[in-house]
mmCIF file of C-alpha atoms in Angstrom:
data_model
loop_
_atom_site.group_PDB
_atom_site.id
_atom_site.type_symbol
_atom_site.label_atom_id
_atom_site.label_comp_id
_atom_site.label_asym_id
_atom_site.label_seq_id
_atom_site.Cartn_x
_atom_site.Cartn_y
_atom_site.Cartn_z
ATOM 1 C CA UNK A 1 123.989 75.650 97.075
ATOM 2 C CA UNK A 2 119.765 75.184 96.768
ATOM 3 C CA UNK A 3 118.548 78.196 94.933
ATOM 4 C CA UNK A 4 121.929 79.644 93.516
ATOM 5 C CA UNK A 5 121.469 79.361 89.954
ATOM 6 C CA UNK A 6 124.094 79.951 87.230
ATOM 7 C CA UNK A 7 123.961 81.169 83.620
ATOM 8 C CA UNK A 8 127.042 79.398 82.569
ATOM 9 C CA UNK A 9 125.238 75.695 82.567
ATOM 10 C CA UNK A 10 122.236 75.322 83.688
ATOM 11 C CA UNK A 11 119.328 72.245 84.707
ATOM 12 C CA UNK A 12 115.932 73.597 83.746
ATOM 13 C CA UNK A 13 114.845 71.103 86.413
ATOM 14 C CA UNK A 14 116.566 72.094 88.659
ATOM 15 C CA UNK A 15 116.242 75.659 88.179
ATOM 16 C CA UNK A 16 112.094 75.502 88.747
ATOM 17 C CA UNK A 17 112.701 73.156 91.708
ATOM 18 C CA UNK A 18 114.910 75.490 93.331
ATOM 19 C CA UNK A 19 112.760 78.802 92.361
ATOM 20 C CA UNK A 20 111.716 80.865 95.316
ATOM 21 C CA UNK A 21 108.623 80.926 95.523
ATOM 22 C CA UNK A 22 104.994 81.466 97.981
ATOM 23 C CA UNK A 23 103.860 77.884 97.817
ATOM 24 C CA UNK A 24 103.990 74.703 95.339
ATOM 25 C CA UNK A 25 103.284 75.134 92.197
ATOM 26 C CA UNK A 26 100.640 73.241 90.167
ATOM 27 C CA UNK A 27 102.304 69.623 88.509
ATOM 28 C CA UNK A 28 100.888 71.323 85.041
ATOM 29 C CA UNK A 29 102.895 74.901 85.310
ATOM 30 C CA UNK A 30 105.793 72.968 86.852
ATOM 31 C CA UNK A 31 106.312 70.823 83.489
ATOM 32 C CA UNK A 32 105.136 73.342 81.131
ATOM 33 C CA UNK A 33 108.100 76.094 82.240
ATOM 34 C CA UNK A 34 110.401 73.272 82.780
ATOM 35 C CA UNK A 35 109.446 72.892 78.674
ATOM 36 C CA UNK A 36 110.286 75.970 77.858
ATOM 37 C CA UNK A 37 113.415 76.723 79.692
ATOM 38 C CA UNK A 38 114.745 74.290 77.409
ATOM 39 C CA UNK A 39 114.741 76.194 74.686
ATOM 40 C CA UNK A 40 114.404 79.869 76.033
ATOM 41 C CA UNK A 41 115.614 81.830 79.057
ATOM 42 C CA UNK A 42 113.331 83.367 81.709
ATOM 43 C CA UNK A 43 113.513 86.524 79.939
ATOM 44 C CA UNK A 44 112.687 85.552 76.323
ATOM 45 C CA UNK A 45 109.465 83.728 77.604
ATOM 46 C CA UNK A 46 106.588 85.263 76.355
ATOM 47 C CA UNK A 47 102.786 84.833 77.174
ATOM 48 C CA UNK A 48 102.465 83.062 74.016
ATOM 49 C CA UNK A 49 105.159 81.162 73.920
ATOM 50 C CA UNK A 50 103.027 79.636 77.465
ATOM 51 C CA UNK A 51 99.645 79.528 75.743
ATOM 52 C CA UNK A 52 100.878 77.422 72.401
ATOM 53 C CA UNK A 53 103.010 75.221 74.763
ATOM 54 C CA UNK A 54 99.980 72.782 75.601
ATOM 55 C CA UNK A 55 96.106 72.139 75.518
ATOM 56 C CA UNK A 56 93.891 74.271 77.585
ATOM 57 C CA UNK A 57 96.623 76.641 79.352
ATOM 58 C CA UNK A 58 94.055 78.307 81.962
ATOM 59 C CA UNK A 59 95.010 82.398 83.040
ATOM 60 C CA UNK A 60 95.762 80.660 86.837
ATOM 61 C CA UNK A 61 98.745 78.566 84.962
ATOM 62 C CA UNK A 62 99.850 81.181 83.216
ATOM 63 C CA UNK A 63 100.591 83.212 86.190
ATOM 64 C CA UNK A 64 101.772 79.999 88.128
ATOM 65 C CA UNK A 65 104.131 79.419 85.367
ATOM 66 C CA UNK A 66 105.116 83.619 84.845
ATOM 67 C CA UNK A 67 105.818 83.454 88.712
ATOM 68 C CA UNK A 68 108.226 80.330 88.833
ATOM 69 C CA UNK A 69 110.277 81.998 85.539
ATOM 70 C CA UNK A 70 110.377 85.523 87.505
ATOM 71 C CA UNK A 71 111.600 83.956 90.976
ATOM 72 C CA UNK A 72 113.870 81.109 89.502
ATOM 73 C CA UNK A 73 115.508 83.867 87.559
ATOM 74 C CA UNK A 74 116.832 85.581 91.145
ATOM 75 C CA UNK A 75 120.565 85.317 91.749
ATOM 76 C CA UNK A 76 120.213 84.913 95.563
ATOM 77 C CA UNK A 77 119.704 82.322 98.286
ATOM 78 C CA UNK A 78 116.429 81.105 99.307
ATOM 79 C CA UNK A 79 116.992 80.208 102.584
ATOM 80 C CA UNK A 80 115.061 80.989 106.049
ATOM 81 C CA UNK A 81 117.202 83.075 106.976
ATOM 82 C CA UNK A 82 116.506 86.649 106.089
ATOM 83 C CA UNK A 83 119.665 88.458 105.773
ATOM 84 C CA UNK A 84 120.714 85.670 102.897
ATOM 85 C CA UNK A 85 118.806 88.219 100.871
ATOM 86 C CA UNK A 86 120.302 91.314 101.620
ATOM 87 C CA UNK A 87 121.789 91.964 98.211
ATOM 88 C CA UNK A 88 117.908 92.005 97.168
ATOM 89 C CA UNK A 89 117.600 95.647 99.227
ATOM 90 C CA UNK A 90 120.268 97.631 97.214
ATOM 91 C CA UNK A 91 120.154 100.732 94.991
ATOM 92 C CA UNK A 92 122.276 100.356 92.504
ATOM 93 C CA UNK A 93 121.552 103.041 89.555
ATOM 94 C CA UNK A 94 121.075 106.662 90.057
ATOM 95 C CA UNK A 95 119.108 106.634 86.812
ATOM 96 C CA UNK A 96 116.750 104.258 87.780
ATOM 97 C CA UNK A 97 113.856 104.957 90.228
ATOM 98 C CA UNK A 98 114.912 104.786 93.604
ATOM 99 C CA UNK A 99 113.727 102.405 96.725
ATOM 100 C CA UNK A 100 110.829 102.852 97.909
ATOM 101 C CA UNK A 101 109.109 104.513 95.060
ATOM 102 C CA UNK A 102 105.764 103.362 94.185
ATOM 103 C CA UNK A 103 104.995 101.560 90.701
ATOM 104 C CA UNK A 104 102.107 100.231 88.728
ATOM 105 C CA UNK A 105 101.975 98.219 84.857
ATOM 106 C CA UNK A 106 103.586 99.645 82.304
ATOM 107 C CA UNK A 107 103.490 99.827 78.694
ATOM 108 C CA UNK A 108 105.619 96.677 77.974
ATOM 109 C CA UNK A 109 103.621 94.620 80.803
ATOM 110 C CA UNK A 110 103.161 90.989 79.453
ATOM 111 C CA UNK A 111 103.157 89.131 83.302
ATOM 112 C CA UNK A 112 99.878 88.292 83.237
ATOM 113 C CA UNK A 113 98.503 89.200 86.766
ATOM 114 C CA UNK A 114 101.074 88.774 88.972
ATOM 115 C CA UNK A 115 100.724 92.149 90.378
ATOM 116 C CA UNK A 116 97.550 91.327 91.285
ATOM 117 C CA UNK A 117 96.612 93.740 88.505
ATOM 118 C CA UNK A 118 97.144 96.260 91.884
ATOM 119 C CA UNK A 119 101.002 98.406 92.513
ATOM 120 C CA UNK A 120 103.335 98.215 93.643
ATOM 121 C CA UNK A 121 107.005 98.991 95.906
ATOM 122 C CA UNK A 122 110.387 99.184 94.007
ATOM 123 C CA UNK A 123 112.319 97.153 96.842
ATOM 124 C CA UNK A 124 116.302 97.513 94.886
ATOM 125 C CA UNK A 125 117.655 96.747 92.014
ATOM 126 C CA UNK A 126 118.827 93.786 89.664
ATOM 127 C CA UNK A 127 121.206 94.110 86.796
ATOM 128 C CA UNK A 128 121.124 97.150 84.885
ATOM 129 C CA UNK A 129 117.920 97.493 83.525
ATOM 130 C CA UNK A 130 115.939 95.422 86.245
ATOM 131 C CA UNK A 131 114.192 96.729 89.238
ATOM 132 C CA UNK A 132 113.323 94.070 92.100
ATOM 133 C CA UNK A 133 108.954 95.218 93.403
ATOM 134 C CA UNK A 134 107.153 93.809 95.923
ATOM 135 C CA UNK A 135 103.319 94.234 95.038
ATOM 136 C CA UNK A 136 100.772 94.992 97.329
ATOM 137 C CA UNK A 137 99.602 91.321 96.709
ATOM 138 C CA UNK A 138 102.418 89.824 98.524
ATOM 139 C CA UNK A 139 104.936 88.901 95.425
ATOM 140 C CA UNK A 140 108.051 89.928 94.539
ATOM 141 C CA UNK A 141 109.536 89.190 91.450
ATOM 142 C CA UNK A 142 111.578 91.560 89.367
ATOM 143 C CA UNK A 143 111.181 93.358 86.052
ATOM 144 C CA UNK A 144 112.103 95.582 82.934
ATOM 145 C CA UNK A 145 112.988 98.895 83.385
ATOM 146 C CA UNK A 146 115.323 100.987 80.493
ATOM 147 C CA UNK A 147 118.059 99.168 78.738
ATOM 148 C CA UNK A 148 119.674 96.458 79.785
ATOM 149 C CA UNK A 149 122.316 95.932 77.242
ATOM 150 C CA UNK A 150 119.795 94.304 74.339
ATOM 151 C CA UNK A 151 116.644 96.362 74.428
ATOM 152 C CA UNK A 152 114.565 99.177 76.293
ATOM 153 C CA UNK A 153 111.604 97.893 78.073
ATOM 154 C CA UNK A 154 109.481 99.708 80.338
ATOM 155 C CA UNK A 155 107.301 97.032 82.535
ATOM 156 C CA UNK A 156 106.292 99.558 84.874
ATOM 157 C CA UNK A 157 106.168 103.535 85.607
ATOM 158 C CA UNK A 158 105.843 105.132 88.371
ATOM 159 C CA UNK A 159 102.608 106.060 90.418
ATOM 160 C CA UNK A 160 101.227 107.777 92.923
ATOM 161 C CA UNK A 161 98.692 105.099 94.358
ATOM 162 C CA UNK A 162 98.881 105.219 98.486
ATOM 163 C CA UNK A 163 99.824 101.741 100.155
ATOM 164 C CA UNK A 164 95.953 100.359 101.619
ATOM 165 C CA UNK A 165 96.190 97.751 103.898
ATOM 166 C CA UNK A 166 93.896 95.273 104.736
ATOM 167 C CA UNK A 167 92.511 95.264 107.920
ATOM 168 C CA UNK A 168 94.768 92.565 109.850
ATOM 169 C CA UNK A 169 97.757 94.397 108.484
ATOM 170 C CA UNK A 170 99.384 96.583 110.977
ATOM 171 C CA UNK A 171 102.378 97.970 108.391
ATOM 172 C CA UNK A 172 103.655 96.349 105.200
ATOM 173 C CA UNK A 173 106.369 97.584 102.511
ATOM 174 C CA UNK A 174 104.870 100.855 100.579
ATOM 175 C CA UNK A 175 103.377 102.592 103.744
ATOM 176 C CA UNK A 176 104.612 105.821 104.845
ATOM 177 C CA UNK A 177 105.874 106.274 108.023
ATOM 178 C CA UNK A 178 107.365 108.883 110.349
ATOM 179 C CA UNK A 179 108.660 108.927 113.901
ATOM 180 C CA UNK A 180 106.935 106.399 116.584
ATOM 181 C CA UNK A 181 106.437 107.095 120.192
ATOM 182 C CA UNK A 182 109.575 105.421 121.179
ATOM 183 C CA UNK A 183 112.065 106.953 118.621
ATOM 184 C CA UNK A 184 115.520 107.378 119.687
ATOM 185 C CA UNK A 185 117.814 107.998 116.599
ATOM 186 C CA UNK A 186 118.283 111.645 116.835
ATOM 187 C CA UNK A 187 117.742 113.084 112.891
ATOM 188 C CA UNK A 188 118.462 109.827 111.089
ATOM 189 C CA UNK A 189 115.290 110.868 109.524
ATOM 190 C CA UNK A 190 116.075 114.469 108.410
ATOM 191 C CA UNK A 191 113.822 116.182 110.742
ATOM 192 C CA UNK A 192 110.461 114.892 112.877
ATOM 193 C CA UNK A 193 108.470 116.439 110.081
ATOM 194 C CA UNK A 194 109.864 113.564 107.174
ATOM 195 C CA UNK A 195 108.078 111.078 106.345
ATOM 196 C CA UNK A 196 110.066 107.794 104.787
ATOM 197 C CA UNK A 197 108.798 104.549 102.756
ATOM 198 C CA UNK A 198 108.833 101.302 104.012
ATOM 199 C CA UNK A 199 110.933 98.831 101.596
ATOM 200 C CA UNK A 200 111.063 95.908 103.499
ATOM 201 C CA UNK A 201 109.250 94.024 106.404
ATOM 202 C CA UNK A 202 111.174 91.619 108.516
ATOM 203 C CA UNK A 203 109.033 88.513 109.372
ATOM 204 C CA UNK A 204 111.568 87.059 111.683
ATOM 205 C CA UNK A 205 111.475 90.001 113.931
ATOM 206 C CA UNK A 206 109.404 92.583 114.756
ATOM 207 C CA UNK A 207 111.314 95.107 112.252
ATOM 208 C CA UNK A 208 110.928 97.326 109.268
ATOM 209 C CA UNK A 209 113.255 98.931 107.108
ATOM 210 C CA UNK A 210 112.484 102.430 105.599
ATOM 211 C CA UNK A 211 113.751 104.873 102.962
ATOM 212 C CA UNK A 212 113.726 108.637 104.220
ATOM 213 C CA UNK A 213 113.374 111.493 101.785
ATOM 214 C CA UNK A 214 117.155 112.385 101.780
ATOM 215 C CA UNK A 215 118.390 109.106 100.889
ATOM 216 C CA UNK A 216 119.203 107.883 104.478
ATOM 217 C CA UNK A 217 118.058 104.043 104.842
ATOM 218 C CA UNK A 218 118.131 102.219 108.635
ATOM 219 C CA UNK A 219 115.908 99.123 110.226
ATOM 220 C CA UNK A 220 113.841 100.616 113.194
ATOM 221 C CA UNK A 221 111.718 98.774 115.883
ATOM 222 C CA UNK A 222 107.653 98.267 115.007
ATOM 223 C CA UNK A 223 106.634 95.748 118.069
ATOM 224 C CA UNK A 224 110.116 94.404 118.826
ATOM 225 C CA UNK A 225 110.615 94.413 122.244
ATOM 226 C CA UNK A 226 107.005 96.185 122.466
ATOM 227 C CA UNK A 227 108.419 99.188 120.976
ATOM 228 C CA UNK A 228 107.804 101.580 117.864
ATOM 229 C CA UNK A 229 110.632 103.525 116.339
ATOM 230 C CA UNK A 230 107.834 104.733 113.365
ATOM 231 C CA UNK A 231 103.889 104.836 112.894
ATOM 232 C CA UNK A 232 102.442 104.423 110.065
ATOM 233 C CA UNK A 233 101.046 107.713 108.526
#
């Protein structure tokens, strides 16, 4: 199926072709990864394994070609059809920080600036050791976090840093929300006084899912059917 993508035996042509991803990559980053993959996986490719790999690598290619070995490393479905990525939104690990909780660069970054050197939202986990974020910028790719069976890494730690939007955003995932003028689902939240995390924002629909401070997790209307379950905070 296009964008499944197997360990067992794998295409490294196929495998950037089928990468989810915002839009086309440059020809240049295209070959270069598909160069490397042959003799690495996503995971062992290192910013200087990209900058030795040809004349005149340029910082935009590196984080063309960082962004098509993040995304083509994802174990899911790109298709339009939102709920194909489901598995994406799941907590997995109690020892790992939870949905919803706000990140930033940490002291094993080497991703060049994918995050838009901004933070970002941890939107569920991977594998053990693996956290899937959504930055502020728009991307979501996942990354290091503890062991994962061969060695610790810490891309990221947590932060603080408030979710700013820009100003033809209405919501996005790392806002803070709490009950909307046309809320209806009793104490789903905990109490009117909570205030929950976005961690996802469907585009197909007018819908966002949130986190609320004891663990609960629902969808809840922000337009659809001109009505708002949550405000933003």
């Amino acid at each position: 199926m296009p964008g499944k993508f197997s360990y067992g035996s794998w295409d490294p042509f196929i495998y950037i072709m089928f990468s989810p991803k915002k839009s086309s990559p440059e020809p240049k980053a295209q070959s270069i990864a598909v160069r490397l993959l042959k003799h690495k996986s996503p995971g062992q490719v290192t910013i200087c394994d990209i900058k030795s790999s040809a004349a005149s690598v340029t910082e935009r290619d590196i984080e063309e070609i960082l962004e098509l070995l993040q995304n083509g490393d994802k174990t899911y479905s790109n298709t339009s059809a939102e709920s194909d990525n489901d598995e994406m939104f799941v907590e997995r690990y109690s020892d790992m920080p939870s949905i919803g909780t706000r990140v930033k660069r940490g002291p094993d970054w080497e991703w060049g600036n994918i995050d838009g050197r901004g933070s970002g939202t941890v939107v569920g986990h991977s594998r053990v050791g693996w956290l899937f974020i959504e930055w502020d910028n728009g991307r979501t790719c996942k990354y290091r976090y503890s062991f994962d069976g061969k060695i610790a890494k810490y891309d990221l730690i947590e932060c603080d840093h408030p979710r700013i939007l820009s100003h033809h955003q209405q919501i996005a995932t790392g806002c803070l929300v709490s009950r909307g003028p046309d809320w209806k689902w009793d104490n789903q939240d905990g109490g009117e006084e909570n205030i929950g995390t976005v961690y996802r924002v469907q585009q197909t629909t007018p819908v966002v899912y949130v986190k609320w401070p004891h663990g609960v997790k629902s969808n809840y209307r922000f337009g659809y059917q001109n009505k708002f379950d949550v405000r933003v905070r």
